[in-house]
Amino acid sequence: KVIGTTSATIVYTYRAMPSQTAKFKLLFTAGKEETNKACYLQIYNVAGNTNGPYLVFDASGNIQYYNGSTSITLQTYSANTAYDFELTIDVVAHTFDILIDGVSKGTGLVFASSAMSSLTGIRVVKPASQNFVFHIDRLRVQTYVSPEPTLV
């Protein structure tokens, strides 16, 4: 649970993950307690402070992704609702695919920055005057296997 309650321009919480330099999956459950305050979820390179996949929970109830210049709406979200996210991230191509609750919301989406060779962490960022309560749970990093195994 991340609570953004200071007046600082940017406040964030950071969680390190094993350095990823190829294709991998990032799975997690996330949601906010309100829809009228924004927060950002960034998968990034700590050393270079550069962003790969960059998700926005905006102040109008939309989940968006930011491509470095524009925010594009993927779907709406409701307060106090948990959503399951699955990102297939390709660090070499600087792109990712995203599923929310098992539904594809975009493929080949570009990173916010392409100036990186690895991703090493995930953080939740609070813009100025946007106090919020954000929940993120069951964060998992998986090696990508192609083709994915199937159950019989």
Short mmCIF file of C-alpha atoms in Angstrom, two decimals:
data_model
loop_
_atom_site.label_atom_id
_atom_site.label_comp_id
_atom_site.label_asym_id
_atom_site.label_seq_id
_atom_site.Cartn_x
_atom_site.Cartn_y
_atom_site.Cartn_z
CA LYS A 1 0.00 0.00 0.00
CA VAL A 2 1.41 3.37 -1.04
CA ILE A 3 0.01 6.51 0.54
CA GLY A 4 0.97 9.80 -1.13
CA THR A 5 0.20 12.52 1.41
CA THR A 6 2.99 15.08 1.30
CA SER A 7 3.02 18.38 -0.55
CA ALA A 8 6.28 17.51 -2.33
CA THR A 9 6.28 17.70 -6.11
CA ILE A 10 7.30 14.07 -6.47
CA VAL A 11 7.18 11.40 -3.84
CA TYR A 12 7.72 7.79 -4.73
CA THR A 13 8.21 4.38 -3.32
CA TYR A 14 10.66 2.09 -5.05
CA ARG A 15 10.99 -1.69 -5.25
CA ALA A 16 14.12 -3.20 -6.75
CA MET A 17 13.84 -6.19 -9.03
CA PRO A 18 16.54 -8.36 -10.60
CA SER A 19 18.08 -6.50 -13.53
CA GLN A 20 16.24 -7.41 -16.73
CA THR A 21 18.09 -7.10 -20.05
CA ALA A 22 15.93 -9.20 -22.40
CA LYS A 23 12.26 -10.13 -22.68
CA PHE A 24 10.41 -10.81 -19.42
CA LYS A 25 6.97 -10.71 -17.83
CA LEU A 26 5.92 -8.47 -14.98
CA LEU A 27 2.70 -9.45 -13.22
CA PHE A 28 0.97 -7.59 -10.40
CA THR A 29 -2.37 -6.55 -8.97
CA ALA A 30 -2.99 -2.82 -8.50
CA GLY A 31 -5.71 -0.28 -7.81
CA LYS A 32 -6.50 3.04 -6.16
CA GLU A 33 -8.90 4.04 -3.42
CA GLU A 34 -10.06 7.11 -5.36
CA THR A 35 -10.42 8.21 -8.99
CA ASN A 36 -9.94 11.96 -8.60
CA LYS A 37 -6.19 11.96 -7.90
CA ALA A 38 -3.39 10.90 -10.25
CA CYS A 39 -0.42 8.61 -9.69
CA TYR A 40 2.18 7.04 -11.96
CA LEU A 41 3.52 3.49 -12.03
CA GLN A 42 6.94 3.34 -13.68
CA ILE A 43 9.13 0.38 -14.55
CA TYR A 44 12.55 1.92 -14.93
CA ASN A 45 16.33 1.84 -14.80
CA VAL A 46 17.50 3.10 -11.42
CA ALA A 47 21.05 4.07 -12.45
CA GLY A 48 19.96 6.13 -15.45
CA ASN A 49 16.62 7.22 -13.94
CA THR A 50 14.98 6.37 -17.29
CA ASN A 51 11.51 4.92 -17.75
CA GLY A 52 10.46 1.84 -19.66
CA PRO A 53 6.76 1.01 -19.39
CA TYR A 54 5.03 3.98 -17.74
CA LEU A 55 1.43 3.64 -16.58
CA VAL A 56 -0.80 6.48 -15.40
CA PHE A 57 -3.83 6.25 -13.16
CA ASP A 58 -5.19 9.68 -14.04
CA ALA A 59 -7.46 11.99 -12.02
CA SER A 60 -10.42 11.25 -14.34
CA GLY A 61 -10.59 7.50 -13.67
CA ASN A 62 -8.52 6.32 -16.67
CA ILE A 63 -5.62 3.87 -16.82
CA GLN A 64 -3.23 5.20 -19.46
CA TYR A 65 0.24 4.50 -20.73
CA TYR A 66 2.73 7.28 -21.42
CA ASN A 67 4.96 6.91 -24.48
CA GLY A 68 7.35 9.77 -23.69
CA SER A 69 5.20 12.52 -25.20
CA THR A 70 1.52 11.52 -24.95
CA SER A 71 -0.72 9.62 -22.53
CA ILE A 72 -3.02 7.12 -24.26
CA THR A 73 -6.07 5.73 -22.44
CA LEU A 74 -6.20 1.93 -22.12
CA GLN A 75 -9.38 1.68 -20.04
CA THR A 76 -11.24 3.28 -17.13
CA TYR A 77 -10.81 2.23 -13.51
CA SER A 78 -13.06 2.31 -10.46
CA ALA A 79 -12.15 3.25 -6.89
CA ASN A 80 -11.45 0.35 -4.53
CA THR A 81 -11.14 -2.14 -7.39
CA ALA A 82 -8.10 -4.36 -7.92
CA TYR A 83 -6.92 -5.02 -11.49
CA ASP A 84 -4.57 -7.80 -12.60
CA PHE A 85 -1.79 -6.56 -14.87
CA GLU A 86 0.45 -8.65 -17.11
CA LEU A 87 3.18 -6.85 -19.00
CA THR A 88 5.41 -8.66 -21.48
CA ILE A 89 8.40 -6.34 -21.67
CA ASP A 90 11.10 -6.44 -24.35
CA VAL A 91 14.07 -4.43 -23.08
CA VAL A 92 16.00 -4.79 -26.37
CA ALA A 93 13.13 -3.55 -28.59
CA HIS A 94 11.97 -0.97 -25.96
CA THR A 95 8.36 -2.17 -26.27
CA PHE A 96 5.77 -3.94 -24.15
CA ASP A 97 2.41 -5.66 -24.40
CA ILE A 98 -0.19 -5.20 -21.68
CA LEU A 99 -3.14 -7.23 -20.46
CA ILE A 100 -5.48 -5.95 -17.79
CA ASP A 101 -7.69 -8.60 -16.19
CA GLY A 102 -6.67 -10.98 -18.99
CA VAL A 103 -7.76 -8.63 -21.81
CA SER A 104 -5.18 -7.23 -24.25
CA LYS A 105 -5.02 -3.44 -24.00
CA GLY A 106 -2.07 -2.90 -26.32
CA THR A 107 0.80 -4.62 -28.10
CA GLY A 108 4.11 -3.16 -29.18
CA LEU A 109 3.65 -0.10 -26.96
CA VAL A 110 6.82 1.97 -26.78
CA PHE A 111 8.80 2.80 -23.66
CA ALA A 112 8.70 6.35 -22.31
CA SER A 113 12.48 6.42 -22.92
CA SER A 114 14.63 4.21 -25.12
CA ALA A 115 17.92 5.25 -23.53
CA MET A 116 18.43 2.08 -21.48
CA SER A 117 19.76 -1.44 -21.69
CA SER A 118 18.14 -2.83 -18.53
CA LEU A 119 15.18 -2.36 -16.19
CA THR A 120 15.91 -2.65 -12.48
CA GLY A 121 12.96 -1.37 -10.48
CA ILE A 122 9.35 -0.34 -10.17
CA ARG A 123 8.11 2.83 -8.49
CA VAL A 124 4.89 4.65 -7.73
CA VAL A 125 5.14 8.41 -8.21
CA LYS A 126 2.91 11.16 -6.81
CA PRO A 127 2.59 14.44 -8.70
CA ALA A 128 2.21 17.66 -6.69
CA SER A 129 -1.10 18.10 -4.85
CA GLN A 130 -2.33 14.62 -5.82
CA ASN A 131 -2.62 12.78 -2.48
CA PHE A 132 -3.77 9.20 -3.04
CA VAL A 133 -3.85 5.67 -1.70
CA PHE A 134 -2.52 3.11 -4.20
CA HIS A 135 -2.38 -0.65 -3.67
CA ILE A 136 0.06 -2.93 -5.48
CA ASP A 137 0.29 -6.59 -4.59
CA ARG A 138 1.57 -9.95 -5.87
CA LEU A 139 4.42 -8.39 -7.84
CA ARG A 140 6.18 -11.12 -9.85
CA VAL A 141 8.95 -11.13 -12.44
CA GLN A 142 9.08 -14.11 -14.81
CA THR A 143 11.52 -15.10 -17.52
CA TYR A 144 9.79 -14.98 -20.88
CA VAL A 145 9.42 -18.32 -22.64
CA SER A 146 8.36 -18.45 -26.30
CA PRO A 147 6.19 -20.22 -27.11
CA GLU A 148 4.46 -20.25 -23.74
CA PRO A 149 3.86 -23.76 -22.37
CA THR A 150 0.27 -25.00 -22.50
CA LEU A 151 -1.56 -27.24 -20.08
CA VAL A 152 -3.02 -30.46 -21.39
#
